[in-house]
Short mmCIF file of C-alpha atoms and ligand atoms in Angstrom, two decimals:
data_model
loop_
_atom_site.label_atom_id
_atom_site.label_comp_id
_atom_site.label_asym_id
_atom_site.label_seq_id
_atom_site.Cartn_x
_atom_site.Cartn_y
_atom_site.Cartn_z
CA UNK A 1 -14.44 -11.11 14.73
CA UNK A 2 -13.48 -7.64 14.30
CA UNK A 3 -15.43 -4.70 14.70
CA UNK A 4 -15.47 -1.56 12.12
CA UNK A 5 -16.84 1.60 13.68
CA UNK A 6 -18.25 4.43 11.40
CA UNK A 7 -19.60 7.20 13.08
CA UNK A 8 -20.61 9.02 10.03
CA UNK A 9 -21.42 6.78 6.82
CA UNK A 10 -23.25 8.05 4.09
CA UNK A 11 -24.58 6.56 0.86
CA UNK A 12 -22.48 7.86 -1.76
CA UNK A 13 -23.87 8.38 -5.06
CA UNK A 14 -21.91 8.86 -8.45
CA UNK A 15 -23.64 10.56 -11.16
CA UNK A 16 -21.44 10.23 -14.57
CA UNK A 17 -22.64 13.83 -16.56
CA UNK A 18 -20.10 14.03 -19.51
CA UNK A 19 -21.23 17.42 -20.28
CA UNK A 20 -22.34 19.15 -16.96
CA UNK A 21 -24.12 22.52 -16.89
CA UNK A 22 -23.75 24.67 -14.30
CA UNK A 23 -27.23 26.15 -13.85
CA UNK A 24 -29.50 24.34 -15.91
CA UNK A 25 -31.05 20.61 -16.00
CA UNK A 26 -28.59 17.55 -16.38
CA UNK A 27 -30.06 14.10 -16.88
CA UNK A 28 -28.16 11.18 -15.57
CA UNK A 29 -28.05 7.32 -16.59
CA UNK A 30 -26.38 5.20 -15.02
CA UNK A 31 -26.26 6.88 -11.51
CA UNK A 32 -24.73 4.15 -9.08
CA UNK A 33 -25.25 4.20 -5.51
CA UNK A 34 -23.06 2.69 -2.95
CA UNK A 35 -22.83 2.18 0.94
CA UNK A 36 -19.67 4.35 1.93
CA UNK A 37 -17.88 5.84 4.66
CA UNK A 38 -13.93 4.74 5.73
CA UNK A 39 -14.76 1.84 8.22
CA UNK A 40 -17.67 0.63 5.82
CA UNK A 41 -14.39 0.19 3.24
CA UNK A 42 -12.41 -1.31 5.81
CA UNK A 43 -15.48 -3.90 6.92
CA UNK A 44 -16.11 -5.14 3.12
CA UNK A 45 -12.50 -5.52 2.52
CA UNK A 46 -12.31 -7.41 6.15
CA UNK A 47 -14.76 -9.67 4.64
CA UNK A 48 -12.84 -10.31 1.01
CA UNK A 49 -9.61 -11.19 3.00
CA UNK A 50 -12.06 -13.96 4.56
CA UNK A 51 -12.61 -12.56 8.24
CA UNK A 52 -15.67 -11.98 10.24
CA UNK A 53 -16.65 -7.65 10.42
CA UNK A 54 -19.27 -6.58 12.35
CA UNK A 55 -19.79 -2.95 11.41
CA UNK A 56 -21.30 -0.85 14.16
CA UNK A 57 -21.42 3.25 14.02
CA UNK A 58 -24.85 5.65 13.73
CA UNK A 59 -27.15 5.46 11.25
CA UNK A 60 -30.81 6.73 10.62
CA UNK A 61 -33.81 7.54 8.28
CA UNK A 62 -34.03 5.42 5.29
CA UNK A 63 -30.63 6.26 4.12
CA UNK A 64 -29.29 4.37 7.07
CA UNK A 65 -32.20 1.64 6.20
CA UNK A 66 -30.29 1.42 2.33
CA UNK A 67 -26.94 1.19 4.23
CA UNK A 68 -27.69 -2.05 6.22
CA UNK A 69 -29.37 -3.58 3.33
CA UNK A 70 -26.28 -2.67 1.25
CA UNK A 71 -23.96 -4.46 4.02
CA UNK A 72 -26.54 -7.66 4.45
CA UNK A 73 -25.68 -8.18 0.53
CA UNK A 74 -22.14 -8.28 1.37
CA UNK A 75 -22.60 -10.48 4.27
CA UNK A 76 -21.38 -7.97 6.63
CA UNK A 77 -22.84 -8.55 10.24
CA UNK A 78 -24.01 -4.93 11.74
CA UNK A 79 -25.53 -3.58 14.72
CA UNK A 80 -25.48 0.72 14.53
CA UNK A 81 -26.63 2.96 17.11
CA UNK A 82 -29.87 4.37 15.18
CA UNK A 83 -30.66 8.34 15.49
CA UNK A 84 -34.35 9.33 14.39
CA UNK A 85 -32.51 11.52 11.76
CA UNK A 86 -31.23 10.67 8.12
CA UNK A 87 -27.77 9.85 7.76
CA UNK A 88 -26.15 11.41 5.23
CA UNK A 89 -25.65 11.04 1.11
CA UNK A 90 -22.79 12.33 -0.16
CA UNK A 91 -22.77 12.90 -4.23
CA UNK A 92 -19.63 13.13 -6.83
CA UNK A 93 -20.36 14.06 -10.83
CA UNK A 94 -18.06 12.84 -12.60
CA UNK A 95 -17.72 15.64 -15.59
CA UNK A 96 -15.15 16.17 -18.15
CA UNK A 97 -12.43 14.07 -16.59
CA UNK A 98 -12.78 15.95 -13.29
CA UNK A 99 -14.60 14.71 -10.06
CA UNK A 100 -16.80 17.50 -8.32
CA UNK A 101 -18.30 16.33 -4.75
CA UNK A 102 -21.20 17.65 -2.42
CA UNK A 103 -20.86 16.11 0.77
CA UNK A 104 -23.41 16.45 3.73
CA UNK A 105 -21.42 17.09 6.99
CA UNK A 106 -24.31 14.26 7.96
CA UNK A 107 -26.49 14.32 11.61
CA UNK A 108 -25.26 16.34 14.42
CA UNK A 109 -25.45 14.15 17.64
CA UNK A 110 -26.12 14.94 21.35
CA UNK A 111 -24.39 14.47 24.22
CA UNK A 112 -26.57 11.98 25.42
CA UNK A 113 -26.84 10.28 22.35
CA UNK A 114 -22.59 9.86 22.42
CA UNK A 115 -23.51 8.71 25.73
CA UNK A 116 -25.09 6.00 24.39
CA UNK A 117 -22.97 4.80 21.41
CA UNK A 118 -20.10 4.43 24.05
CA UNK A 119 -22.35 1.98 25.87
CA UNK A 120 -23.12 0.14 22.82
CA UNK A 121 -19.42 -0.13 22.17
CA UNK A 122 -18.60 -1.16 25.41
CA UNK A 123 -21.14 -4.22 24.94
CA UNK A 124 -19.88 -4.95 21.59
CA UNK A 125 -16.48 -5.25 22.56
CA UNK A 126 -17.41 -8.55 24.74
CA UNK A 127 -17.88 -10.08 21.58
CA UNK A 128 -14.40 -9.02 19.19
CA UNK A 129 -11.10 -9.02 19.18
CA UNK A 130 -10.11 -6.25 17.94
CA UNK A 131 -11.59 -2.94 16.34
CA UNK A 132 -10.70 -0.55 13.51
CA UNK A 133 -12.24 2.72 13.90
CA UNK A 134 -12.34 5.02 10.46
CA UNK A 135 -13.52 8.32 9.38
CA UNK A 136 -14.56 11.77 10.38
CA UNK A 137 -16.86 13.00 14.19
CA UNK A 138 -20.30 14.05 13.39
CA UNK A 139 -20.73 17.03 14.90
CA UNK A 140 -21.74 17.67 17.93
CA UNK A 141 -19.46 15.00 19.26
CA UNK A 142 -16.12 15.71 21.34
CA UNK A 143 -13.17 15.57 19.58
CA UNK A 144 -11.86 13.32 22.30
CA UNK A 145 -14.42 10.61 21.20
CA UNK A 146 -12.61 8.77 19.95
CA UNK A 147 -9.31 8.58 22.33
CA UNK A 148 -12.10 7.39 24.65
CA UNK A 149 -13.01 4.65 21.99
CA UNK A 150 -9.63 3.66 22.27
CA UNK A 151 -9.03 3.76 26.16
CA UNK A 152 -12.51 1.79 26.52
CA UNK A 153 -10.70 -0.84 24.06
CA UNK A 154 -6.92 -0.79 26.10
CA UNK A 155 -8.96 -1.55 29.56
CA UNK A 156 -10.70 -4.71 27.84
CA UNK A 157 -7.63 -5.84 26.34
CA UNK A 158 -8.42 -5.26 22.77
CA UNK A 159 -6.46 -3.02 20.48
CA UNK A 160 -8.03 -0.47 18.63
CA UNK A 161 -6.82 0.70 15.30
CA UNK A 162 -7.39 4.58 14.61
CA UNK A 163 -7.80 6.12 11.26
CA UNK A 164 -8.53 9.45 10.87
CA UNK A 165 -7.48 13.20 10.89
CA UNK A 166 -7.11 16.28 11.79
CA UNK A 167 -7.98 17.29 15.18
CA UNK A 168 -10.07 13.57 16.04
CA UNK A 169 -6.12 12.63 15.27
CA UNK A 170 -4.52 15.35 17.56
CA UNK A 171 -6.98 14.47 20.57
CA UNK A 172 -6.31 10.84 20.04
CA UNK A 173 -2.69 10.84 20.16
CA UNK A 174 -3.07 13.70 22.85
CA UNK A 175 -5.57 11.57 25.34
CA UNK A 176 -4.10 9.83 27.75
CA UNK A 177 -3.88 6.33 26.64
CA UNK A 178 -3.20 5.44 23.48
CA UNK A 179 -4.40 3.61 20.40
CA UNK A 180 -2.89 0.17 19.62
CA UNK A 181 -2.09 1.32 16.17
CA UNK A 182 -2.91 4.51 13.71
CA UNK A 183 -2.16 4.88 10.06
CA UNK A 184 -1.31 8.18 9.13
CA UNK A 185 -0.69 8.78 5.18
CA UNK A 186 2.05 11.42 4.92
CA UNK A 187 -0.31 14.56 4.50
CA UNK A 188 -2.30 13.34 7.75
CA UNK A 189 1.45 13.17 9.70
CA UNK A 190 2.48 16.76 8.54
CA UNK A 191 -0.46 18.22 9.01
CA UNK A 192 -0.56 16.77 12.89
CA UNK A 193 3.19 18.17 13.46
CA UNK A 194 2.51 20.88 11.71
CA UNK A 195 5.44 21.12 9.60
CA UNK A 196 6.04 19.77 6.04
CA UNK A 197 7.95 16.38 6.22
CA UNK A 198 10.44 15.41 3.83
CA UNK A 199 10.23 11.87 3.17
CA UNK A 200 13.53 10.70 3.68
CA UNK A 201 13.91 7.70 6.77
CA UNK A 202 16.20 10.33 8.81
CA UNK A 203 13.04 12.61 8.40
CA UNK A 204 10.26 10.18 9.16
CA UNK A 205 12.08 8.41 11.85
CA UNK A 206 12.90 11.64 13.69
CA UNK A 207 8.80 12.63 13.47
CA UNK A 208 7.96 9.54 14.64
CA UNK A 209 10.19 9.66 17.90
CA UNK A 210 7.60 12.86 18.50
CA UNK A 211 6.40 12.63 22.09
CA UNK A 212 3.09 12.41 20.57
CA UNK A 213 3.69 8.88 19.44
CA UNK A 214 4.56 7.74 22.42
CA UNK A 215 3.14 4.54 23.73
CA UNK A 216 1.38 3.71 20.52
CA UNK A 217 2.58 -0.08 19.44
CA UNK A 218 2.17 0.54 15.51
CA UNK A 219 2.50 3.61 13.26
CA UNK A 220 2.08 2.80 9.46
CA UNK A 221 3.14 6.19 7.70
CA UNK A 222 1.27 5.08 4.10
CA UNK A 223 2.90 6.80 1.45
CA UNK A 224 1.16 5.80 -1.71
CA UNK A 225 3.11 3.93 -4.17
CA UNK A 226 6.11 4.19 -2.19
CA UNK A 227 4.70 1.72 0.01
CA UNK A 228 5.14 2.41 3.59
CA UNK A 229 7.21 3.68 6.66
CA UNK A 230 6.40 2.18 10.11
CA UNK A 231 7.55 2.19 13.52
CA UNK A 232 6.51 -1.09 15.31
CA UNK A 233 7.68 -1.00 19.60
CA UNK A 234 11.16 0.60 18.96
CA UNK A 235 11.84 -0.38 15.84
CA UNK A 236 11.41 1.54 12.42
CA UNK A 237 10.50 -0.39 9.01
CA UNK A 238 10.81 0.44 4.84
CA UNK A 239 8.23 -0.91 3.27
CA UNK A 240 8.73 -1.12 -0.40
CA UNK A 241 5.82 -2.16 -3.04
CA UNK A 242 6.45 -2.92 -6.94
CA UNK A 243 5.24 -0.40 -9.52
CA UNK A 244 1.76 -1.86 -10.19
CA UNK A 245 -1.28 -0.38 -12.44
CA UNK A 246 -3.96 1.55 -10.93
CA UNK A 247 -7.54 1.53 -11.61
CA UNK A 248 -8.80 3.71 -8.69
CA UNK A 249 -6.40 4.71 -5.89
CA UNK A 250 -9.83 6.13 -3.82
CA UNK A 251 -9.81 3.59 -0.60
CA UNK A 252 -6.89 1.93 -0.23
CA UNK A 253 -6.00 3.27 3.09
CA UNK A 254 -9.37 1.78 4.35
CA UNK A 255 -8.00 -1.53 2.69
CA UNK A 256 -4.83 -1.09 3.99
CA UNK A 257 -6.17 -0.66 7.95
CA UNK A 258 -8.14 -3.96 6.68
CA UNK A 259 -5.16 -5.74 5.82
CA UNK A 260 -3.61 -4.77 8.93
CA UNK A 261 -6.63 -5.36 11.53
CA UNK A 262 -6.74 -8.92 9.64
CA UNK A 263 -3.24 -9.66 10.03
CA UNK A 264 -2.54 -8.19 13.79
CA UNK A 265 -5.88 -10.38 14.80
CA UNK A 266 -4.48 -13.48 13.57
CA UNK A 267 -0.77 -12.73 15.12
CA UNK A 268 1.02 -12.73 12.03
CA UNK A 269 4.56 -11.83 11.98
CA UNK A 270 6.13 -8.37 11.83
CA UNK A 271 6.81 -8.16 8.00
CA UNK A 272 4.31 -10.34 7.24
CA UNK A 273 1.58 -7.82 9.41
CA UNK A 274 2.81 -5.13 6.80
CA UNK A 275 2.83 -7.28 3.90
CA UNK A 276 -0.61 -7.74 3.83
CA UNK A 277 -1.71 -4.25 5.07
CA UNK A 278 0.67 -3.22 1.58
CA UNK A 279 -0.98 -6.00 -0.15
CA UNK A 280 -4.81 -5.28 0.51
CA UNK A 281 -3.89 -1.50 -0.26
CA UNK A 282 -2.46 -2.20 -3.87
CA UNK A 283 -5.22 -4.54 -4.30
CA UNK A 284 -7.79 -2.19 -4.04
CA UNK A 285 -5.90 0.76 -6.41
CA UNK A 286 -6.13 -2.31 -8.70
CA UNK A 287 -9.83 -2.19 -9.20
CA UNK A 288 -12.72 0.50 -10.25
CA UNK A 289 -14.80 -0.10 -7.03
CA UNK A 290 -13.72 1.88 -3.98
CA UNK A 291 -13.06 0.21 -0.87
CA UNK A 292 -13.13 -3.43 -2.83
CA UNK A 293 -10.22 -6.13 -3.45
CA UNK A 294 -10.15 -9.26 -5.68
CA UNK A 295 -8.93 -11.67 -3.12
CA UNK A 296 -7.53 -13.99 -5.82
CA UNK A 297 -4.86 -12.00 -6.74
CA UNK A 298 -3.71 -11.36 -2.88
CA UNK A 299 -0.81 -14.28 -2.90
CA UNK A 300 1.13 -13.30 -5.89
CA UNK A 301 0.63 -9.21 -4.87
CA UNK A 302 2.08 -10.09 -0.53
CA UNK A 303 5.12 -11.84 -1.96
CA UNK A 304 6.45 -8.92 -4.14
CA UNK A 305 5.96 -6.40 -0.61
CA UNK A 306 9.55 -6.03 0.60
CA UNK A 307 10.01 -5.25 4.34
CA UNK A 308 13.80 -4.38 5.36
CA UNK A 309 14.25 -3.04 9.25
CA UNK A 310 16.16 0.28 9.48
P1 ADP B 1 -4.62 6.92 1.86
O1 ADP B 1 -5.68 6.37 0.93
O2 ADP B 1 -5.00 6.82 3.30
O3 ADP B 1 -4.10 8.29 1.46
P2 ADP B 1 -2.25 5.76 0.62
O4 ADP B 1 -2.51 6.57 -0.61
O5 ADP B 1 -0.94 5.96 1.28
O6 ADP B 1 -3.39 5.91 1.72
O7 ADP B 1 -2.40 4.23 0.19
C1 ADP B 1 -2.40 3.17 1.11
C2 ADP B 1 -1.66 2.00 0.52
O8 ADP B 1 -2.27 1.58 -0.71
C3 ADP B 1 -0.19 2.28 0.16
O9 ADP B 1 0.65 2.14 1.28
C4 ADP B 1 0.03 1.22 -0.92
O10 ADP B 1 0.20 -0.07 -0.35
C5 ADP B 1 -1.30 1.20 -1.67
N1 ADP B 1 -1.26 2.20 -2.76
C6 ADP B 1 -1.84 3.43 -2.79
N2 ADP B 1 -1.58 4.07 -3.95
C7 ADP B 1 -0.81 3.24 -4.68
C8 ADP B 1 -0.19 3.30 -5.98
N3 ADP B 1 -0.32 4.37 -6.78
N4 ADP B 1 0.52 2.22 -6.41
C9 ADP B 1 0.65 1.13 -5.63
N5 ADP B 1 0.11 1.00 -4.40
C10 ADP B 1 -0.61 2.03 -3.93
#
């Protein structure tokens, strides 16, 4: 089984407004309301690619009530730390071909209560065997939450895959030990070396020999429809992926840590670990839901992924 942690879900609700006023009353039909946050992605695409999730994380109020009921549909297993306050709802209108959000920066959490959700980790662990952890800190939280996460995970012998950003990224890579795997897209990587990155291999290869990678078994550099750039151990990878139509590109990172938590846990090969990571990623861009793949169509998609060592 593996284990999705999402520290700050939310439901997110989409209200379609074709004609949006800014200051007055807007009616909306239609309004669709889903359970969301990164590792909640990652755990319902774990469970299309036919693998066992159990989705743990903080949750609260009735929001976090809609949430497990949401995941019970999808025959998700969960078990959350719960908080006696709401978890959050985050909203986008879609208006006049544009997207406008309001997110809720969600609960801010004690001391005691991170405390207590590193317990509950610890015990979960006993029963996966491996973990993908996804999304932003609530507040209130240290940033070096989740480099702990990881080291808790590296003492029991189970790697832990990191996705995230900004500085929950910098105090990962900075802590001590070191996440099994991360998966930077290219915006995430310059914005953690603080430089813009070119994206040729001489470019990526030389930011990935960064001291700040060290000791981390897999990097996947996503890079949207160019596919991929990875450093596995010493080795570097190109990733290339076949011009493909997209639906809704919104998720397919999640899906792609899916594809690779599913393919590290059953000890696939090298190119065939980023095949499907690639694969689950286009999958997703190739449907309307976020954070969603049609499983069917996974075979045909994994054989056109081309993986060529550099
Ligand atoms: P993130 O959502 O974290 O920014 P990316 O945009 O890099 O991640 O997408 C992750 C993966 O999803 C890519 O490596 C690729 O496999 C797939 N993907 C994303 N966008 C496209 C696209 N436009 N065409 C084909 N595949 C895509």
């Amino acid at each position: 089984m593996i284990l999705t942690v999402t520290m700050n879900p939310s439901v997110d609700i989409s209200y379609p407004i074709s004609d949006f006023k800014l200051n007055n009353v807007n009616r909306v039909e239609g309004a669709v309301k889903t359970a969301g946050g990164k590792g909640l992605n990652v755990a319902r695409v774990i469970r299309l690619l036919g693998e066992e999730a159990l989705a743990t994380g903080v949750l609260g109020g009735t929001i976090g009530g809609y949430i497990v009921q949401e995941l019970t549909k999808d025959k998700i297993g969960n078990d959350f730390f719960n908080i006696n306050r709401e978890s959050r709802n985050c909203i986008a209108i879609l208006h006049d071909g544009k997207q406008t959000e309001i997110l809720e920066s969600g609960p801010v959490l004690t001391a005691e209560e991170g405390t207590a959700i590193l317990a509950k980790y610890e015990r979960l662990l006993s029963n996966v065997s491996l973990v993908a952890i996804s999304g932003s800190l609530p507040q209130g939280l240290p940033s070096g939450f989740y480099g702990r996460m990881a080291q808790i995970g590296r003492e029991k012998g189970i790697p832990v895959i990191v996705d995230t950003s900004g500085e929950p990224l910098r105090q990962v890579l900075l802590h001590k030990v070191k996440p099994f795997a991360i998966k930077p897209n290219t915006t995430e990587l310059s914005q953690l070396l603080g430089r813009e990155l070119d994206e040729s291999i001489r470019s990526l290869k030389q930011a990935l020999t960064d001291e700040l990678f060290q000791g981390i078994e897999w990097i996947i550099v996503s890079m949207g429809r160019d596919g991929a750039f990875v450093k596995h151990g010493p080795d570097f990878y190109r990733v290339t992926i076949p011009e493909i139509k997209v639906v809704n590109p919104v998720g397919s990172g999640d899906a792609t840590v899916a594809g690779l938590a599913v393919a590290l846990k059953n000890n696939q090969t090298v190119p065939d670990v980023l095949r499907t990571a690639m694969a689950a990623g286009m999958l997703n861009t190739m449907e309307e839901k976020t954070g969603y793949i049609n499983p069917d169509k996974f075979k045909p998609v994994f054989e056109l992924v081309q993986v060529k060592k550099i």
